[in-house]
């Protein structure tokens, strides 16, 4: 069996900055409320006048990741694309990237695991490389939330949290033992699906029915989140996924060099930091600047941390995520 290691990283966020004060002009919210409850100061939302979409942002991030890996796009064997907001209802984003990057007819797989999408995608890529089936896989997380949020006061509990952006990693075969991805740990508990979801349209209530009902109060096509319920589960499941990952590798929390938590809420990340007694320099957060970018959040944070020199050779890097489904998981990496 082979190992896999990250050979290139890249991210792209739209230029358009939306501050908390900007939001307070379109809905009943305040900078104080948002910062106190979430830590978010601003986020990027696609300016509809630009060509940014979930897939074009993914392409921009992917080009950087491929270039940094030292590979050419034709060296990539497979694409895994994590998103809850593809450009079209179907097909997904992977095939769009294959086309826009003018790649050979390699396979492209979409992962729909929301906030833990990137952790799931990286784990799937790792399995393909371990078995020897592929050598280099492009793993993407990209989201266009702003196109589908309720920007009235009714949606404020969700809308102020989410931002747009994309990140990409090239995962490559590595023949050095003890390097790269050491293990990944994936979980789900579908009984909580309705606590964080977008209900419609779905095959039991398709678009003609929604149009026929013509209900101005229909919220089914906006994301819904039972915030306090999700928060409570997030802190527990984040911790469990990290503990499972460490134990599987006979490691302890003091061995962690860098923790990249999914950027759901700064308060959740701080809770995890305190629980594992990690100093500030060992946890990387950027939710202040980008909000929650769901499947893109971990890969954007990982790339930024790496660009800032916070991740060094041989560091133990832990990625952990929790989100809709519920799904959660961790990936343990020896850099
Ligand atoms: O990424 C996937 C995983 N997601 C998460 O892990 C998110 C977990 N949950 C959270 O981060 C938090 O629950 C939120 C940030 C979403 C909400 O914070 P909270 O402290 O749990 O607030 P709440 O939902 O209990 O709402 C408290 C009050 C309510 O008013 P009343 O009923 O007390 O009068 C809300 O209507 O805050 C009100 N509120 C707002 N006020 C101003 C909700 N959203 C806003 C807002 N601005 N944007």
XYZ file of C-alpha atoms and ligand atoms in Angstrom:
383
model
C 0.000 0.000 0.000
C 1.076 3.540 -0.752
C 0.671 6.679 1.349
C -0.803 9.930 0.099
C 0.468 13.417 0.812
C -0.668 16.902 -0.107
C 1.643 18.145 -2.861
C -0.107 21.434 -3.706
C -2.587 23.840 -2.137
C -4.540 26.813 -3.459
C -7.555 28.943 -2.641
C -9.633 31.676 -4.197
C -12.227 33.982 -2.650
C -14.334 36.589 -4.469
C -13.137 40.222 -4.210
C -16.458 41.505 -2.876
C -16.188 42.023 0.920
C -19.466 42.183 2.865
C -19.021 43.506 6.400
C -21.386 42.992 9.321
C -22.331 46.663 9.031
C -23.241 46.095 5.363
C -25.631 43.349 6.491
C -27.157 45.565 9.179
C -28.342 47.837 6.331
C -30.415 45.078 4.703
C -31.666 43.140 7.759
C -32.190 43.588 11.486
C -28.767 42.606 12.804
C -25.693 44.261 14.308
C -21.942 43.956 14.056
C -21.920 43.397 17.829
C -24.361 40.446 17.690
C -22.533 38.726 14.829
C -19.051 39.156 16.309
C -20.101 38.138 19.801
C -21.981 34.973 18.705
C -19.782 33.848 15.807
C -16.497 35.797 15.665
C -17.246 36.815 12.061
C -16.290 40.357 10.991
C -16.774 40.047 7.239
C -17.285 37.492 4.489
C -16.891 37.367 0.704
C -20.046 37.218 -1.397
C -19.856 36.802 -5.157
C -20.635 39.995 -7.045
C -23.139 38.764 -9.673
C -21.459 41.083 -12.185
C -18.323 38.891 -12.082
C -17.862 35.442 -13.635
C -17.450 33.769 -10.212
C -19.503 30.613 -9.676
C -18.878 27.539 -7.545
C -17.034 25.921 -10.463
C -15.082 28.940 -11.741
C -13.833 29.655 -8.213
C -12.854 25.988 -7.951
C -10.926 26.275 -11.219
C -9.040 29.343 -9.956
C -8.074 27.553 -6.713
C -7.197 24.357 -8.609
C -4.831 26.117 -11.014
C -2.833 27.428 -8.044
C -2.797 24.031 -6.302
C -1.687 22.184 -9.456
C 1.054 24.710 -10.181
C 2.361 24.501 -6.603
C 2.387 20.700 -6.781
C 4.894 20.947 -9.631
C 2.592 18.805 -11.777
C 0.836 19.549 -15.048
C -2.960 19.311 -15.295
C -2.569 16.197 -17.458
C -0.823 14.465 -14.513
C -4.075 14.585 -12.516
C -5.824 11.185 -12.554
C -9.127 12.014 -10.851
C -11.201 14.916 -9.487
C -13.172 14.941 -6.241
C -15.361 18.003 -5.753
C -17.075 18.728 -2.426
C -19.938 21.233 -2.526
C -23.546 21.769 -1.482
C -23.955 24.558 -4.032
C -23.083 23.253 -7.518
C -23.636 25.553 -10.508
C -26.463 23.290 -11.686
C -28.840 20.983 -9.808
C -27.085 18.252 -11.800
C -24.490 17.414 -12.987
C -22.113 18.356 -10.187
C -19.028 20.536 -10.089
C -16.367 17.921 -10.831
C -17.231 17.610 -14.496
C -17.326 21.407 -14.840
C -13.744 21.593 -13.551
C -12.669 18.761 -15.892
C -14.096 20.760 -18.792
C -12.919 24.242 -17.782
C -9.387 23.043 -17.061
C -9.419 21.202 -20.420
C -8.300 18.008 -18.737
C -8.327 14.543 -20.319
C -11.484 12.458 -19.774
C -10.539 11.504 -16.215
C -13.185 10.544 -13.648
C -14.909 13.239 -11.615
C -16.828 12.595 -8.405
C -18.935 15.013 -6.351
C -19.196 14.717 -2.581
C -22.311 16.132 -0.892
C -21.353 16.214 2.741
C -21.691 19.913 3.404
C -19.359 21.210 6.149
C -17.492 17.902 6.406
C -17.349 17.621 2.603
C -13.652 18.353 2.335
C -12.709 15.863 5.072
C -14.820 13.198 3.332
C -13.356 14.096 -0.088
C -9.787 13.917 1.193
C -10.493 10.554 2.787
C -11.932 9.146 -0.468
C -8.897 10.450 -2.386
C -6.573 8.851 0.169
C -8.197 5.433 -0.368
C -7.763 5.647 -4.161
C -4.086 6.488 -3.723
C -3.483 3.839 -1.029
C -4.745 1.074 -3.300
C -2.517 2.281 -6.150
C -5.433 3.074 -8.445
C -4.476 6.747 -8.860
C -1.283 8.773 -8.306
C -2.522 12.368 -8.243
C -6.012 13.504 -7.295
C -7.409 17.032 -7.350
C -9.552 17.495 -4.228
C -11.754 20.603 -4.191
C -14.116 22.333 -1.779
C -16.087 25.241 -3.229
C -19.283 27.064 -2.297
C -21.485 29.842 -3.611
C -23.747 30.447 -0.612
C -24.657 34.044 -1.309
C -26.785 33.104 -4.340
C -29.181 31.069 -2.177
C -29.528 32.872 1.151
C -32.589 34.663 2.523
C -31.250 38.223 2.787
C -34.234 39.538 4.741
C -34.458 39.678 8.566
C -36.276 36.325 8.431
C -33.033 34.629 7.347
C -30.610 36.461 9.651
C -29.863 33.454 11.900
C -28.271 31.683 8.921
C -27.419 34.339 6.348
C -24.906 36.329 8.421
C -22.792 33.190 8.921
C -22.123 31.978 5.399
C -19.557 33.125 2.836
C -18.358 32.160 -0.649
C -14.979 30.746 -1.649
C -13.008 27.782 -2.915
C -9.926 25.773 -2.040
C -8.111 22.897 -3.713
C -5.445 20.366 -2.837
C -3.491 17.962 -4.988
C -3.117 14.662 -3.169
C -0.212 12.601 -4.507
C 1.296 9.160 -4.017
C 4.056 9.180 -1.387
C 6.391 6.261 -0.765
C 7.838 7.530 2.542
C 6.434 5.600 5.493
C 4.830 7.623 8.291
C 4.318 10.683 6.048
C 1.193 12.258 4.614
C -2.311 11.193 5.602
C -2.011 8.839 8.578
C -5.729 8.136 8.905
C -9.199 9.535 8.377
C -12.324 9.012 10.490
C -15.826 9.599 9.137
C -19.203 9.555 10.906
C -22.874 10.342 10.365
C -26.122 10.513 12.330
C -28.957 11.066 9.867
C -31.689 11.333 12.477
C -30.665 14.994 12.821
C -30.927 15.746 9.087
C -33.748 18.248 9.590
C -31.806 20.342 12.134
C -29.563 21.785 9.404
C -30.909 21.501 5.872
C -32.382 23.005 2.780
C -35.642 21.153 2.238
C -36.722 22.098 -1.247
C -37.133 21.622 -4.031
C -37.034 17.848 -3.743
C -38.557 14.968 -5.646
C -41.536 14.769 -3.237
C -42.324 18.444 -3.813
C -40.965 19.508 -7.141
C -40.799 23.022 -8.678
C -44.227 22.988 -10.428
C -45.883 22.290 -7.054
C -43.950 25.071 -5.360
C -44.968 27.469 -8.133
C -48.592 26.303 -7.936
C -48.696 26.897 -4.168
C -47.173 30.345 -4.786
C -46.744 30.844 -1.012
C -44.847 34.079 -0.273
C -43.900 32.671 3.149
C -42.380 29.493 1.723
C -38.933 29.158 3.310
C -38.244 25.627 2.059
C -35.713 26.727 -0.543
C -33.597 28.617 2.009
C -31.174 26.891 4.354
C -32.533 26.220 7.844
C -30.445 25.691 10.964
C -31.443 24.984 14.552
C -28.375 26.923 15.731
C -28.192 26.041 19.451
C -28.911 22.341 18.727
C -26.207 22.190 16.046
C -23.767 24.050 18.308
C -24.262 21.536 21.133
C -23.647 18.553 18.860
C -20.734 20.245 17.067
C -18.601 20.702 20.186
C -19.073 17.055 21.191
C -18.553 15.520 17.747
C -15.549 17.699 16.865
C -13.834 16.499 20.028
C -14.726 12.835 19.459
C -13.405 12.886 15.891
C -10.104 14.400 17.044
C -9.731 11.910 19.909
C -10.491 8.966 17.580
C -7.908 10.200 15.082
C -5.224 10.663 17.712
C -5.894 7.312 19.396
C -5.787 5.435 16.090
C -2.220 6.689 15.657
C -1.112 6.327 19.311
C -0.866 10.099 19.588
C -1.973 12.564 22.249
C -3.336 16.094 22.001
C 0.080 17.489 23.016
C 1.424 15.992 19.760
C -0.795 18.278 17.662
C 1.225 21.007 15.918
C -1.607 22.573 13.925
C -5.361 22.062 14.270
C -7.515 23.310 11.391
C -11.115 23.138 12.564
C -13.955 23.642 10.095
C -14.789 27.333 10.404
C -18.366 27.068 11.703
C -18.157 29.435 14.651
C -15.129 30.921 16.436
C -16.736 29.959 19.771
C -16.755 26.287 18.747
C -13.086 26.451 17.700
C -12.176 28.156 20.994
C -14.044 25.501 22.957
C -12.082 22.756 21.174
C -8.816 24.653 21.709
C -9.467 24.874 25.460
C -10.560 21.239 25.684
C -7.329 19.992 24.110
C -5.221 22.655 25.896
C -3.760 23.958 22.629
C -1.923 27.299 22.527
C -3.135 30.012 20.110
C -0.362 29.308 17.594
C -1.592 25.701 17.220
C -5.123 26.480 16.036
C -5.720 28.281 12.762
C -8.940 30.273 12.362
C -9.993 32.649 9.586
C -13.771 32.731 10.075
C -13.355 36.403 11.030
C -12.575 37.212 7.389
C -14.561 34.655 5.388
C -17.465 33.416 7.531
C -18.423 29.769 7.148
C -17.628 28.565 3.613
C -18.847 25.008 4.331
C -16.940 22.489 2.135
C -14.348 25.156 1.296
C -13.610 26.251 4.861
C -10.975 23.692 5.883
C -9.087 23.821 2.605
C -9.040 27.640 2.531
C -7.802 27.703 6.157
C -5.228 24.969 5.521
C -3.883 26.820 2.476
C -3.703 30.153 4.314
C -1.968 28.571 7.310
C 0.551 26.927 4.976
C 1.115 30.173 3.035
C 1.805 31.996 6.318
C 4.482 29.428 7.230
C 2.466 28.018 10.127
C 2.801 24.434 8.840
C 6.291 22.954 8.706
C 7.804 19.690 7.516
C 6.942 16.820 9.886
C 4.250 18.793 11.732
C 1.241 16.840 12.936
C -1.721 18.550 11.274
C -5.270 17.682 12.340
C -8.318 18.584 10.249
C -11.732 18.258 11.898
C -15.225 19.051 10.678
C -18.871 18.829 11.668
C -22.002 19.815 9.788
C -25.298 19.004 8.111
C -26.379 15.399 8.018
C -25.179 15.361 10.703
C -21.817 14.270 9.342
C -18.428 14.783 10.931
C -14.875 13.527 10.787
C -11.150 14.111 11.090
C -8.007 13.611 9.040
C -4.607 13.203 10.709
C -1.639 14.290 8.582
C 2.122 14.074 9.131
C 3.241 16.967 6.923
O -21.140 24.689 9.765
C -22.103 23.762 10.129
C -22.223 23.675 11.575
N -22.776 24.887 12.085
C -22.570 25.210 13.337
O -21.875 24.517 14.025
C -23.280 26.422 13.872
C -23.717 26.180 15.281
N -24.560 27.232 15.841
C -24.135 28.511 16.019
O -23.048 28.878 15.638
C -25.036 29.462 16.775
O -26.133 28.743 17.281
C -25.544 30.657 15.924
C -24.407 31.619 15.657
C -26.136 30.152 14.628
C -26.645 31.428 16.665
O -26.168 31.868 17.906
P -26.997 31.581 19.237
O -26.250 32.203 20.332
O -27.225 30.097 19.339
O -28.327 32.378 18.991
P -29.853 31.834 18.901
O -30.075 31.126 17.622
O -30.188 31.140 20.195
O -30.641 33.206 18.872
C -30.607 34.121 19.983
C -31.376 35.381 19.596
C -32.766 35.110 19.026
O -33.618 36.127 19.494
P -34.596 35.875 20.740
O -35.491 34.738 20.349
O -33.700 35.536 21.891
O -35.303 37.177 20.886
C -32.584 35.265 17.540
O -33.768 35.671 16.886
O -30.670 36.089 18.574
C -31.558 36.387 17.488
N -30.783 36.400 16.254
C -30.162 37.489 15.790
N -30.081 38.747 16.263
C -29.345 39.612 15.556
C -30.531 35.357 15.409
N -29.746 35.773 14.394
C -29.503 37.088 14.610
C -28.744 38.045 13.916
N -28.699 39.301 14.436
N -28.069 37.781 12.788
